Short mmCIF file of C-alpha atoms in Angstrom, two decimals:
data_model
loop_
_atom_site.label_atom_id
_atom_site.label_comp_id
_atom_site.label_asym_id
_atom_site.label_seq_id
_atom_site.Cartn_x
_atom_site.Cartn_y
_atom_site.Cartn_z
CA MET A 1 30.44 11.55 -3.26
CA ILE A 2 28.26 15.16 -3.05
CA LYS A 3 26.07 13.94 -6.00
CA ILE A 4 25.54 10.61 -4.03
CA LEU A 5 24.29 12.28 -0.70
CA MET A 6 22.09 14.75 -3.05
CA ASP A 7 20.04 12.16 -4.47
CA TRP A 8 16.99 11.52 -2.06
CA SER A 9 16.53 7.65 -2.85
CA THR A 10 19.65 7.56 -1.76
CA ARG A 11 19.51 9.93 1.18
CA SER A 12 16.75 8.51 2.33
CA ARG A 13 18.02 5.08 2.55
CA PHE A 14 21.23 5.83 3.97
CA ILE A 15 19.17 7.73 6.85
CA ALA A 16 16.77 5.05 7.67
CA ASN A 17 19.68 2.59 8.00
CA SER A 18 21.37 4.53 10.24
CA TRP A 19 18.59 5.63 12.45
CA LEU A 20 17.86 1.20 12.55
CA PHE A 21 21.13 0.83 13.76
CA PHE A 22 21.18 3.76 16.12
CA ASN A 23 17.42 3.44 17.66
CA GLN A 24 18.09 -0.60 17.83
CA SER A 25 21.24 -0.13 19.94
CA LEU A 26 19.87 2.19 22.35
CA LYS A 27 16.38 0.71 22.57
CA GLN A 28 14.51 3.84 22.19
CA THR A 29 12.09 5.05 19.06
CA SER A 30 12.31 8.83 20.33
CA ILE A 31 14.43 9.68 17.40
CA CYS A 32 13.07 11.06 13.82
CA ILE A 33 14.44 8.58 11.25
CA TYR A 34 14.83 11.26 8.68
CA CYS A 35 15.67 14.50 10.67
CA LEU A 36 16.85 13.07 13.46
CA ALA A 37 15.03 15.28 15.84
CA SER A 38 13.06 14.17 18.56
CA ALA A 39 10.14 12.02 17.82
CA PRO A 40 6.93 11.76 19.56
CA GLU A 41 7.10 8.48 22.00
CA GLU A 42 6.41 5.17 19.85
CA GLY A 43 7.30 6.87 16.80
CA ILE A 44 9.94 7.24 13.83
CA ILE A 45 9.49 10.61 12.54
CA CYS A 46 8.93 13.81 14.00
CA ASN A 47 5.32 15.81 13.75
CA GLU A 48 7.15 18.28 11.21
CA CYS A 49 8.56 15.19 8.58
CA ARG A 50 5.05 13.02 9.20
CA ASP A 51 3.36 16.41 7.77
CA SER A 52 5.73 16.40 4.59
CA LEU A 53 5.20 12.91 3.68
CA PRO A 54 3.72 12.63 -0.08
CA LYS A 55 -0.36 12.58 0.98
CA GLN A 56 -3.01 11.93 -1.63
CA GLU A 57 -4.68 15.34 -2.01
CA LEU A 58 -7.29 16.26 -4.83
CA CYS A 59 -7.93 12.37 -6.35
CA CYS A 60 -10.51 10.66 -8.32
CA ALA A 61 -12.82 9.07 -6.25
CA GLN A 62 -12.94 5.58 -7.67
CA CYS A 63 -8.73 5.08 -8.95
CA SER A 64 -7.48 7.50 -6.25
CA GLU A 65 -5.37 9.39 -9.53
CA PRO A 66 -4.99 13.22 -9.40
CA THR A 67 -7.62 15.07 -10.74
CA THR A 68 -8.26 18.92 -10.96
CA GLN A 69 -11.93 18.81 -9.34
CA PRO A 70 -13.79 16.37 -6.83
CA GLY A 71 -15.77 13.42 -8.49
CA ARG A 72 -14.43 10.36 -11.05
CA CYS A 73 -11.81 11.23 -13.28
CA GLY A 74 -12.55 11.60 -17.44
CA LYS A 75 -10.93 7.98 -17.52
CA CYS A 76 -13.35 5.86 -14.81
CA GLN A 77 -16.35 7.28 -16.08
CA GLN A 78 -15.30 5.84 -19.66
CA HIS A 79 -13.98 3.11 -18.76
CA PRO A 80 -15.01 2.52 -14.86
CA PRO A 81 -13.09 -0.05 -13.01
CA SER A 82 -14.72 -3.32 -10.93
CA TYR A 83 -14.09 -1.49 -7.58
CA HIS A 84 -16.74 1.31 -6.51
CA TYR A 85 -14.06 3.41 -5.34
CA SER A 86 -10.51 3.64 -3.27
CA HIS A 87 -8.93 5.51 -0.58
CA CYS A 88 -5.11 6.25 -0.88
CA ASN A 89 -3.16 7.60 2.16
CA PHE A 90 -0.23 8.87 0.33
CA HIS A 91 1.79 9.06 -2.98
CA TYR A 92 4.22 6.49 -3.68
CA GLN A 93 7.33 8.40 -3.54
CA ALA A 94 10.22 9.05 -1.62
CA PRO A 95 11.11 8.62 1.26
CA LEU A 96 7.64 6.71 1.53
CA SER A 97 8.18 4.35 -1.35
CA ASP A 98 12.01 3.78 -0.34
CA TRP A 99 10.45 2.44 3.54
CA ILE A 100 7.94 0.32 1.52
CA ARG A 101 10.66 -1.60 -0.53
CA ASN A 102 12.91 -1.99 1.73
CA CYS A 103 9.79 -3.50 3.87
CA LYS A 104 9.50 -5.96 0.62
CA ASP A 105 12.77 -6.51 -0.15
CA GLN A 106 15.09 -6.24 2.56
CA ARG A 107 11.94 -8.31 4.24
CA ASN A 108 12.18 -5.85 7.05
CA GLY A 109 8.87 -6.24 8.98
CA PHE A 110 9.94 -3.02 11.36
CA TRP A 111 7.60 -0.50 8.58
CA LEU A 112 4.20 -2.85 9.34
CA LYS A 113 3.33 -1.16 12.72
CA TYR A 114 3.80 2.01 11.32
CA PHE A 115 2.29 1.69 7.82
CA ALA A 116 -0.71 0.42 10.07
CA ARG A 117 -0.30 3.06 11.98
CA TRP A 118 -0.76 6.13 9.31
CA MET A 119 -3.80 4.11 7.47
CA ILE A 120 -5.46 3.99 10.80
CA ASP A 121 -5.18 7.60 11.48
CA ASN A 122 -6.56 8.33 8.14
CA PRO A 123 -9.48 6.05 7.22
CA PRO A 124 -12.06 6.04 4.33
CA ASN A 125 -15.22 8.27 4.59
CA SER A 126 -16.96 4.78 4.47
CA LEU A 127 -15.58 3.16 7.36
CA ASP A 128 -18.74 2.79 9.40
CA SER A 129 -20.62 0.43 6.38
CA ILE A 130 -17.77 -2.01 5.94
CA ASP A 131 -18.93 -5.38 6.32
CA ALA A 132 -15.39 -7.37 6.15
CA LEU A 133 -12.12 -6.78 4.96
CA VAL A 134 -10.32 -8.85 1.94
CA TYR A 135 -6.42 -8.65 1.69
CA ILE A 136 -4.14 -9.23 -1.72
CA PRO A 137 -2.58 -12.55 -0.86
CA SER A 138 1.08 -13.40 -1.59
CA ASP A 139 1.69 -16.80 -3.54
CA ARG A 140 3.48 -19.19 -2.07
CA TRP A 141 6.73 -18.79 -3.17
CA ARG A 142 7.18 -15.03 -2.13
CA LEU A 143 5.32 -15.89 0.98
CA ALA A 144 8.38 -18.49 1.88
CA ARG A 145 11.14 -16.13 0.44
CA ARG A 146 9.94 -12.98 2.58
CA SER A 147 7.93 -14.92 5.43
CA PHE A 148 5.09 -11.98 5.62
CA ASN A 149 2.64 -10.79 3.37
CA VAL A 150 2.65 -7.43 3.83
CA SER A 151 -0.87 -6.74 2.83
CA GLU A 152 -2.42 -9.12 5.07
CA LEU A 153 -0.69 -8.12 8.19
CA ILE A 154 -1.48 -4.19 7.64
CA ALA A 155 -5.53 -5.90 6.97
CA ARG A 156 -4.84 -7.48 10.67
CA LYS A 157 -3.86 -4.60 12.27
CA LEU A 158 -6.72 -2.48 10.82
CA SER A 159 -9.23 -5.38 11.71
CA ARG A 160 -8.01 -5.19 15.61
CA GLU A 161 -8.15 -1.39 15.15
CA PHE A 162 -11.69 -0.85 13.67
CA ASP A 163 -13.26 -4.08 14.58
CA ILE A 164 -14.06 -5.30 11.10
CA PRO A 165 -13.46 -8.82 10.01
CA ILE A 166 -11.46 -10.38 7.33
CA ILE A 167 -12.83 -13.02 5.54
CA GLU A 168 -10.34 -15.26 4.31
CA GLY A 169 -10.18 -17.67 1.11
CA CYS A 170 -11.67 -14.64 -1.68
CA LEU A 171 -8.33 -14.39 -3.46
CA HIS A 172 -5.72 -17.03 -4.28
CA LYS A 173 -2.45 -16.46 -5.67
CA LYS A 174 -1.03 -18.65 -7.91
CA TYR A 175 3.39 -18.05 -8.46
CA GLY A 176 4.52 -15.87 -11.37
CA LYS A 177 6.83 -13.15 -12.39
CA ASP A 178 7.17 -9.70 -10.54
CA GLN A 179 5.02 -7.34 -11.72
CA ARG A 180 6.84 -4.12 -11.19
CA GLY A 181 7.67 -1.85 -14.13
CA LEU A 182 4.74 -3.80 -16.33
CA SER A 183 2.28 -1.68 -18.17
CA ALA A 184 -1.33 -1.79 -17.39
CA GLN A 185 -2.01 -4.39 -19.90
CA GLN A 186 0.87 -6.83 -19.39
CA ARG A 187 -0.40 -6.32 -15.33
CA ARG A 188 -3.98 -7.32 -16.49
CA THR A 189 -2.47 -10.25 -18.93
CA GLN A 190 -0.47 -11.77 -15.71
CA LEU A 191 -2.60 -11.70 -13.08
CA LYS A 192 -5.89 -13.13 -15.30
CA SER A 193 -3.88 -16.37 -14.73
CA ARG A 194 -2.11 -15.60 -11.44
CA LEU A 195 -4.78 -14.37 -9.42
CA LEU A 196 -7.93 -16.51 -8.77
CA ALA A 197 -11.32 -16.37 -7.13
CA GLY A 198 -12.44 -18.09 -4.24
CA SER A 199 -16.01 -19.82 -2.95
CA GLN A 200 -16.75 -17.46 0.00
CA ASN A 201 -20.15 -16.28 0.27
CA LEU A 202 -20.36 -12.39 -0.18
CA THR A 203 -23.94 -12.00 -0.33
CA ASN A 204 -24.67 -8.29 0.05
CA LYS A 205 -21.51 -7.04 2.10
CA HIS A 206 -19.80 -3.95 1.82
CA VAL A 207 -16.09 -5.44 1.23
CA VAL A 208 -13.00 -3.56 0.94
CA ILE A 209 -9.44 -4.67 -0.54
CA ILE A 210 -6.22 -3.91 1.60
CA ASP A 211 -2.95 -3.65 -0.46
CA ASP A 212 0.09 -1.94 0.31
CA VAL A 213 0.48 -0.02 -3.08
CA MET A 214 -1.92 0.51 -5.96
CA THR A 215 0.31 0.76 -9.04
CA THR A 216 -2.09 0.37 -12.35
CA GLY A 217 -5.03 -0.50 -10.35
CA ALA A 218 -5.05 -3.90 -12.50
CA THR A 219 -5.05 -6.13 -9.30
CA ALA A 220 -7.76 -4.44 -7.20
CA ASP A 221 -9.72 -4.68 -10.68
CA LEU A 222 -9.56 -8.02 -10.78
CA ALA A 223 -9.65 -8.87 -7.12
CA ALA A 224 -13.18 -6.50 -7.49
CA THR A 225 -14.35 -8.82 -10.22
CA HIS A 226 -13.58 -11.98 -8.24
CA LEU A 227 -15.44 -10.09 -5.08
CA LEU A 228 -18.30 -9.04 -7.18
CA HIS A 229 -18.72 -12.60 -8.59
CA GLN A 230 -19.03 -14.62 -5.15
CA GLY A 231 -21.84 -11.95 -4.07
CA ALA A 232 -20.67 -8.57 -2.69
CA ARG A 233 -22.95 -5.57 -2.86
CA LEU A 234 -19.96 -2.98 -2.76
CA VAL A 235 -16.36 -3.11 -3.25
CA GLY A 236 -13.52 -0.82 -2.14
CA VAL A 237 -10.14 -0.40 -2.26
CA TRP A 238 -7.55 0.68 0.83
CA CYS A 239 -3.97 1.34 0.02
CA LEU A 240 -1.21 2.99 1.86
CA ALA A 241 0.11 4.28 -1.25
CA ARG A 242 -1.18 4.85 -4.56
CA THR A 243 1.67 5.08 -7.67
CA LEU A 244 1.08 8.28 -9.80
CA PRO A 245 0.88 7.91 -13.64
CA ARG A 246 3.06 7.99 -15.78
CA ILE A 247 3.58 10.63 -18.27
CA ASN A 248 4.54 10.17 -21.58
CA ASN A 249 6.63 12.80 -23.56
CA SER A 250 6.20 12.81 -27.38
CA ASP A 251 9.71 14.92 -27.41
#
């Protein structure tokens, strides 16, 4: 029992579920979901816990992987992706990763307004020059099963907040197996038959792709390729969280 309670992921899920039950029972939103201290009105975590979330620090300006110096990483200089830059607010780590999985796997839309709010509080520097937003679509089966598309709903909140239009129909997605756990190459191979281009006129537009999590960057890369083929001048990526690269050990 002690070992279970000490596990970060298990502990955060337990506290989150307890908070939801307690908070909904009392119809209030002023208790921190993680430490149970007082939280700002209409908030779910206190300022101290929010400051401790795994924020993106120094990272590559193009792919958002961690770097030791500003600018583009060596990988992007040698083999640049189709998107020109990316902006991710957090690392995909607990407790944030647990909350994202709870939203998607348990169909818990409670989290969506907070994900959007945290992105709104830290937008990309290019915000004033963005002409349109495009979100990564869901296939019909997942949309029917979950009843909402996380990326779409976040994009709509960002669109309203910053008065940036969403252009629909730029991307389409066909059914396929879940990509979680796949390597970058496996994702690219699967995506070629799943993520398809639309036929919108994006001539000379600065377009930003909205998604909840960037894992290998394969989805953003292919989506950007499709948008460039539809005439986009500049394509950026804005995600809530970025998965840290895997470390290959030779031992």
